Coordinates of C-alpha atoms (C1' of nucleotides) in Angstrom, one line a residue:
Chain A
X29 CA -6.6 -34.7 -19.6
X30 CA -7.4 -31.4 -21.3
X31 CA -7.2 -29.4 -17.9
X32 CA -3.6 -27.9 -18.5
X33 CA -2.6 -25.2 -16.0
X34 CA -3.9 -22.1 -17.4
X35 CA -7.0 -23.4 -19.0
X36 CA -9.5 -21.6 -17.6
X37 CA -9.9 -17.7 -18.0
X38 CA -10.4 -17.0 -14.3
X39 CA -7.1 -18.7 -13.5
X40 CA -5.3 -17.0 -16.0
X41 CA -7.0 -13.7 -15.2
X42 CA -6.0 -14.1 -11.5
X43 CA -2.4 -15.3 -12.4
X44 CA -2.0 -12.1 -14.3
X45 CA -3.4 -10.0 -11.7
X46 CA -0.5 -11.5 -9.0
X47 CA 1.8 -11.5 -11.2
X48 CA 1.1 -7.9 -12.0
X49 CA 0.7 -7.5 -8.2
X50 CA 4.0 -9.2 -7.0
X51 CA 6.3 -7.1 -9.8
X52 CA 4.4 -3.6 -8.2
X53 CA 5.4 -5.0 -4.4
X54 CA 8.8 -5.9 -5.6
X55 CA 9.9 -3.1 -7.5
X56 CA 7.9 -0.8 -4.7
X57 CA 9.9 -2.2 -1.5
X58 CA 13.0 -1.6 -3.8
X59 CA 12.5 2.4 -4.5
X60 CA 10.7 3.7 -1.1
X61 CA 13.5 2.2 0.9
X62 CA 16.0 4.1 -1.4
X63 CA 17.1 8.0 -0.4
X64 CA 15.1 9.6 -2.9
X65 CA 12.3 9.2 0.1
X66 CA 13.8 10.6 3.7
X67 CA 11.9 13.8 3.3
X68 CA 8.6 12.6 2.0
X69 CA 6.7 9.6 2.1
X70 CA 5.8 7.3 -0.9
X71 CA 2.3 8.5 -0.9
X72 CA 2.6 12.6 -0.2
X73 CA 5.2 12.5 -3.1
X74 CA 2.8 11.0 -5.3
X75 CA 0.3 13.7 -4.6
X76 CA 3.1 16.4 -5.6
X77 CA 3.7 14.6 -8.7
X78 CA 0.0 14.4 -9.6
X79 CA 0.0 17.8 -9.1
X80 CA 3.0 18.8 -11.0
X81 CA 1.0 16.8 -14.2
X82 CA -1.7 18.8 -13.6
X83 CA -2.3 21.4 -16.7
X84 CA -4.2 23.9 -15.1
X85 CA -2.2 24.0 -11.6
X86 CA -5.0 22.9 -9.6
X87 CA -6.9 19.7 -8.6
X88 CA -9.7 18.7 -7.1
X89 CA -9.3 16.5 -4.1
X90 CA -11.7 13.9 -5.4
X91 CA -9.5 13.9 -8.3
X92 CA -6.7 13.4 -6.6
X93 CA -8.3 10.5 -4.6
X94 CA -8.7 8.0 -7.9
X95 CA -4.7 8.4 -8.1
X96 CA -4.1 7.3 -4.9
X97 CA -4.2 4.3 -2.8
X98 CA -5.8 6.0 0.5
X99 CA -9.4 6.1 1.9
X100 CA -10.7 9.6 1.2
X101 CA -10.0 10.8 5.0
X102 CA -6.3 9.6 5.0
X103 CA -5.8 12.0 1.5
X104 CA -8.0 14.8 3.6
X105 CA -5.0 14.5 6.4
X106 CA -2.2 13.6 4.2
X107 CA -3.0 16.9 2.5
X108 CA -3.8 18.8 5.7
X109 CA 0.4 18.3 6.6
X110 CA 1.5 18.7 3.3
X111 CA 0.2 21.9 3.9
X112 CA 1.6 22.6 7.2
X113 CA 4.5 21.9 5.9
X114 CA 4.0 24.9 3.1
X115 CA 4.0 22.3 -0.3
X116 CA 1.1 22.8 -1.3
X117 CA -1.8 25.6 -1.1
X118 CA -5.5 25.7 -0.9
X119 CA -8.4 27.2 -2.3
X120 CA -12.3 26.8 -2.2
X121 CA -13.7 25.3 -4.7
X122 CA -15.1 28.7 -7.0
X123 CA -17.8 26.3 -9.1
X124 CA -18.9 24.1 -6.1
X125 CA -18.9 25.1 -2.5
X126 CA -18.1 21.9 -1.2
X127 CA -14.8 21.2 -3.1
X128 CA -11.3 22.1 -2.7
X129 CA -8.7 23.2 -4.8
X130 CA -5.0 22.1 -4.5
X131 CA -2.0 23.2 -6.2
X132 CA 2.0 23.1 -5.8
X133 CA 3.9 25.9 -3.7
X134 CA 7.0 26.8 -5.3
X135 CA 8.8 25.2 -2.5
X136 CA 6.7 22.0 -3.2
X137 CA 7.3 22.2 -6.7
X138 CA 11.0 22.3 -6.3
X139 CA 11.2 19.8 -3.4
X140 CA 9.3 17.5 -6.4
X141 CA 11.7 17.9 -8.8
X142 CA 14.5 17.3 -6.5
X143 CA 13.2 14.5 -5.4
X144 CA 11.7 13.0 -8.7
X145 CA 14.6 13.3 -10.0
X146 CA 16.2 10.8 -8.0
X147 CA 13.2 8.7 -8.1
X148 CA 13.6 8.2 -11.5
X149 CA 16.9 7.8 -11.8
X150 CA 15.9 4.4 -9.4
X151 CA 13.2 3.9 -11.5
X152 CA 15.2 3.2 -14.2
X153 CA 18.1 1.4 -12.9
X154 CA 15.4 -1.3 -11.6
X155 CA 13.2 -1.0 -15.0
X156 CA 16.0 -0.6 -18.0
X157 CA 18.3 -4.0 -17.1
X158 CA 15.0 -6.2 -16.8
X159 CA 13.1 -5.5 -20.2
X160 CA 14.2 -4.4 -23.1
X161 CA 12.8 -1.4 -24.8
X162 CA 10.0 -3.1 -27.0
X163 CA 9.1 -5.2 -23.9
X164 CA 8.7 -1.9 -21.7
X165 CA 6.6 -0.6 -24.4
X166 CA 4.5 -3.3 -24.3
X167 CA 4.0 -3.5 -20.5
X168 CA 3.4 0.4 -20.5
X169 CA 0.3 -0.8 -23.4
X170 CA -0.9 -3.2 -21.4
X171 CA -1.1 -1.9 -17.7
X172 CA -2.9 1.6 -19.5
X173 CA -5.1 -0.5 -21.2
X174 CA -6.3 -2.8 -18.3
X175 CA -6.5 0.8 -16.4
X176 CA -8.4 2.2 -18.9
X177 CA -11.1 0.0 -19.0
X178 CA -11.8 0.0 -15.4
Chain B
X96 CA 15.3 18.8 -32.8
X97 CA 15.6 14.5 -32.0
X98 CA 14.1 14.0 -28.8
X99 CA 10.7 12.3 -28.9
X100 CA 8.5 11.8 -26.4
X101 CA 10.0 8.9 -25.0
X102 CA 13.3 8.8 -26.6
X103 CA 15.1 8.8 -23.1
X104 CA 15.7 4.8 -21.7
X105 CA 14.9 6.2 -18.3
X106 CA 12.0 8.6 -19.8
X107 CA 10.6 5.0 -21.2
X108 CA 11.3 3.1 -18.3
X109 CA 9.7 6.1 -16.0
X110 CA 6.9 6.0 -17.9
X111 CA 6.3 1.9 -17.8
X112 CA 6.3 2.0 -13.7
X113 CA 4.1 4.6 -13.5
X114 CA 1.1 2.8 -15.9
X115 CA 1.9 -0.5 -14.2
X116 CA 1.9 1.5 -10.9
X117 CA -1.0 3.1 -11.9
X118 CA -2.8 0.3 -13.1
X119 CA -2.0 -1.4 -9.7
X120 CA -3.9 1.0 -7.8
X121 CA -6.8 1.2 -10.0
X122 CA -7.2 -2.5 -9.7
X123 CA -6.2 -3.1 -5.7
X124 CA -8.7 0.0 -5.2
X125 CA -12.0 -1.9 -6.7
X126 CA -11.0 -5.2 -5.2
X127 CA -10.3 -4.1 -1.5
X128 CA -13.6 -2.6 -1.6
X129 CA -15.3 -5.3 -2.8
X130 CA -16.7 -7.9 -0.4
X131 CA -14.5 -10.1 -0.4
X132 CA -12.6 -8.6 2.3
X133 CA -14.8 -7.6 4.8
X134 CA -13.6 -10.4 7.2
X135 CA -10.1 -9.7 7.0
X136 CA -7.7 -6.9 5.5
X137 CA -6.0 -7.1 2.2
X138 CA -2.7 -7.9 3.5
X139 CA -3.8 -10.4 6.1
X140 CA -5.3 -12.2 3.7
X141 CA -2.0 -12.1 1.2
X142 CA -0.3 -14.1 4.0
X143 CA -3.2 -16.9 4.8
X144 CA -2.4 -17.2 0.8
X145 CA 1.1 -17.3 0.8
X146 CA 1.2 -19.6 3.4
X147 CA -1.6 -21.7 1.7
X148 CA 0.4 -22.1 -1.6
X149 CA 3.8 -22.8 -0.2
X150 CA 4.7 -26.8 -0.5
X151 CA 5.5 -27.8 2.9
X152 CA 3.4 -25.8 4.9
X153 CA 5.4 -23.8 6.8
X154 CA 7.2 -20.5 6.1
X155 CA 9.8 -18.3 7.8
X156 CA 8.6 -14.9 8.7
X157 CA 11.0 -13.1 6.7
X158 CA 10.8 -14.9 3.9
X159 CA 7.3 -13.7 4.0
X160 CA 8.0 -10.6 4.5
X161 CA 9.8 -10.6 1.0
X162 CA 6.0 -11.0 -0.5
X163 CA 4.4 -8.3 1.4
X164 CA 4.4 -4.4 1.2
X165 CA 5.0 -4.2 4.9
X166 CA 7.7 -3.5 7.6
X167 CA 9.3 -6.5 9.4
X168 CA 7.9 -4.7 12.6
X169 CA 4.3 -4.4 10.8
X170 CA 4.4 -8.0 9.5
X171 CA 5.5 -9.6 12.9
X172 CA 2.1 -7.9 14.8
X173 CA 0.1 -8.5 11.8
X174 CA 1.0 -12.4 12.2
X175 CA 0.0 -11.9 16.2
X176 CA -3.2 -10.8 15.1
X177 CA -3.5 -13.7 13.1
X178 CA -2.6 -16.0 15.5
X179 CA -4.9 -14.6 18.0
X180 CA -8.1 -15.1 15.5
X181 CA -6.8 -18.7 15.1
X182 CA -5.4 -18.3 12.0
X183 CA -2.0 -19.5 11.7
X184 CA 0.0 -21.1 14.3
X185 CA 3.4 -20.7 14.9
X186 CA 6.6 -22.5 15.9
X187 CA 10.1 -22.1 16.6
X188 CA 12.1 -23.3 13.6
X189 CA 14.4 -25.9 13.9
X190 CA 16.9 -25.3 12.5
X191 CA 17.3 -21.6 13.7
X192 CA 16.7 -20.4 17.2
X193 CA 16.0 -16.9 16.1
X194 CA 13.3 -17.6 13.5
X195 CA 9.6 -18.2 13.4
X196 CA 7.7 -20.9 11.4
X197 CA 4.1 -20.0 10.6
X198 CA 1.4 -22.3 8.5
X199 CA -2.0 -22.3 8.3
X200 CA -4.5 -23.6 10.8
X201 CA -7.5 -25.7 9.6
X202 CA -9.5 -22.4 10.2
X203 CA -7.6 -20.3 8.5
X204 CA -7.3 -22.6 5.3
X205 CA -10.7 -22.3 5.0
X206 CA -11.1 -18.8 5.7
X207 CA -8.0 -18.1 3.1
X208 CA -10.1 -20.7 0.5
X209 CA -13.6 -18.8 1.3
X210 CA -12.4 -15.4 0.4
X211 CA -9.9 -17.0 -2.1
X212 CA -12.9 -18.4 -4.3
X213 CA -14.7 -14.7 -4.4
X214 CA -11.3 -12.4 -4.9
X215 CA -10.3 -14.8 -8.0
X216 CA -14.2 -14.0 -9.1
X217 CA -13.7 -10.5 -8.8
X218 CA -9.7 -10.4 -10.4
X219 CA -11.5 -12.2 -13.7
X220 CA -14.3 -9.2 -13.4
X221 CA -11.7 -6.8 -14.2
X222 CA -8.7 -8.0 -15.9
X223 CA -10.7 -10.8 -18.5
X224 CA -13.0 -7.7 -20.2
X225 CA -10.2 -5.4 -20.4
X226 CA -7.0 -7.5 -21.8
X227 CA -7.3 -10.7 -24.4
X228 CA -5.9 -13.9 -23.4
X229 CA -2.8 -13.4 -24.9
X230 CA -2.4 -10.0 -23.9
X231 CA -3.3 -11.4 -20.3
X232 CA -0.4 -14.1 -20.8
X233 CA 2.3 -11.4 -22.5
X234 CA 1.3 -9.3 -19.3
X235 CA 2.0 -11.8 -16.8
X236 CA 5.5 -12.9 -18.6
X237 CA 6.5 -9.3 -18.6
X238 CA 5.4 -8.7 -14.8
X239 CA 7.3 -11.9 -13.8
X240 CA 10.3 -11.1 -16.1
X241 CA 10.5 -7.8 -13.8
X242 CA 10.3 -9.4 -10.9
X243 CA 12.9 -11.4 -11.3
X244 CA 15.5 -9.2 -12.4
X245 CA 15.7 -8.3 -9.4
Chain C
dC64 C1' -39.5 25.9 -5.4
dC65 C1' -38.8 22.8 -1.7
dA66 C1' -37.7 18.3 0.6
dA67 C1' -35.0 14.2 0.1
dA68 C1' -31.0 12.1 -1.5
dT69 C1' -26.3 12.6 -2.9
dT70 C1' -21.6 14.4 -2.8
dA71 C1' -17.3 16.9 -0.9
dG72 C1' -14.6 17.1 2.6
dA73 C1' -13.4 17.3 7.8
dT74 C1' -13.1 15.0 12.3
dG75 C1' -13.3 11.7 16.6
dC76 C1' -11.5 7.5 17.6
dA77 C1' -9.6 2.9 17.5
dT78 C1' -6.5 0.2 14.7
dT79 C1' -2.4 -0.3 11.9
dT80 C1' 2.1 1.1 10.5
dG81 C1' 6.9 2.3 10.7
dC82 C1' 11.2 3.7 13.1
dA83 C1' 14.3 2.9 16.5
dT84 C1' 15.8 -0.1 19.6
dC85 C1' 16.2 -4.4 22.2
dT86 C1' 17.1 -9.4 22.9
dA87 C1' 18.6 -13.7 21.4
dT88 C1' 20.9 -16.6 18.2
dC89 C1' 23.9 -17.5 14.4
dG90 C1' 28.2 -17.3 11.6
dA91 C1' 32.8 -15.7 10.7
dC92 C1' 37.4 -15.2 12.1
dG93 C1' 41.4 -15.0 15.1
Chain D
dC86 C1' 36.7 -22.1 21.5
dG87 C1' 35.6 -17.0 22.4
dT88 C1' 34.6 -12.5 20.7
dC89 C1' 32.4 -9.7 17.3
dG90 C1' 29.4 -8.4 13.6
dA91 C1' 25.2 -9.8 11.3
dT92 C1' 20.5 -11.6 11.3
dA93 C1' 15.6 -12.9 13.1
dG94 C1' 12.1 -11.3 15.4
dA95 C1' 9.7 -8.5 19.3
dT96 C1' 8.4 -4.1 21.4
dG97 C1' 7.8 1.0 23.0
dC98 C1' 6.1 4.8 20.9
dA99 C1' 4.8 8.3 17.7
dA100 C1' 2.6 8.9 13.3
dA101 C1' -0.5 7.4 9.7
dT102 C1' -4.7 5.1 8.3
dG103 C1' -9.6 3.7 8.0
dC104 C1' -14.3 3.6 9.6
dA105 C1' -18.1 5.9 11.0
dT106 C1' -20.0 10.1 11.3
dC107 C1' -20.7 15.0 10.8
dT108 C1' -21.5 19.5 8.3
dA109 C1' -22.3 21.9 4.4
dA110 C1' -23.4 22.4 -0.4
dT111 C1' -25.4 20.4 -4.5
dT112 C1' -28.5 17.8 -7.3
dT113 C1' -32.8 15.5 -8.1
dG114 C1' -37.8 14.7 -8.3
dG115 C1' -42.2 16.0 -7.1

DNA sequence: CCAAATTAGATGCATTTGCATCTATCGACG
DNA sequence: CGTCGATAGATGCAAATGCATCTAATTTGG
């Protein structure tokens, strides 16, 4: 009986990937159902953040597709009421005539601190007491490098 | 001048959701597009494969509903739909005259196994070139440390 | 330099989702 | 026991999402 549970490098591959999975689904469900979230949803905060990371101020809309877990016509509308709701701004594309370029209002760049603030203040309370330092390291290593060679 | 990049515990523990976040939707992204799920959505099949690893064969609907990324409103017509392709089948628990037990019907065991055998495939695809075996194992015991510290 | 193929993004439409609310049952407590 | 708050799940309805498709601009290959 060599066959012992994680043998194989599928299995363990697709045990790491549900763990990984689970942990996102668990700590997820935990933060979007806190307060930091009435005024914005999960997703159109993400897209504020990404754009508050953004050196230059503006981003492409591709660009801001690979960040995001939404078909490319979902991000298309998501932005459309973002802004509607005056967060965030456009601009044509001055290279290619087919592209957009999005960046932060000032009133979406305040409503994403305000709110990112308290995000990671729940971020933390949910991350710090489960792994120590070294260990949070380690996952942040990990998780970019499995990223990074995708 | 003492403050690193990541001297701050909730900088550090920002900064380790957001790669596992990340890596989460970089991974999720390439494998709901795959083919593996042409037949059925990413979170209908997560329930055919809760249901199918859980011992007795039947499950509550809420205590599914811990496992999935869904509202309780969501999950109970996602189950419906289910039921209606012949999927699961349900029953009135016996024990409780408010809840729901669900399990798998012969049909959906194999539809779950079917697009089971090709997801695993396509997990290994990504995760086994990008991490090592250990590093695969040391990500999974982190992932499932998190999770349950909660 | 032009036609064909590709890419960026928008839009019509059906499906899915979540919020609020409703019903029914359970459990606690007087 | 009987009432009251909590819990499980279903449902009306508005909003969000994805698929297919469309338009326009770019790139490629002859």
């Amino acid at each position: 009986m060599a066959t012992s549970q994680s043998a194989s490098p599928v299995r363990l591959a697709a045990e790491t990937w549900e763990a990984l999975f689970r942990a996102q689904v668990a700590v997820m469900r935990r933060l979007q159902s806190g307060p930091a979230f009435r005024k914005l949803a999960v997703n159109e905060y993400d897209v504020l953040f990404t754009l508050s990371r953004c050196p230059s101020g503006w981003l492409r809309l591709n660009e801001l597709n690979d960040n995001v877990l939404l078909s490319q016509s979902s991000l298309s509308r998501l932005v459309e009421r973002l802004e509607k709701r005056g967060l965030v701004a456009r601009m044509p594309a001055p290279e290619d005539g087919r592209g957009v370029l999005l960046k932060l209002t000032d009133e979406g760049r305040e409503l994403q601190k305000e709110i990112g603030r308290e995000h990671v203040r729940d971020i933390s309370a949910l991350v710090a007491p489960a792994l120590t330092p070294d260990e949070q390291k380690e996952l942040r290593r990990l998780t970019d490098k499995l990223r990074n060679s995708l």
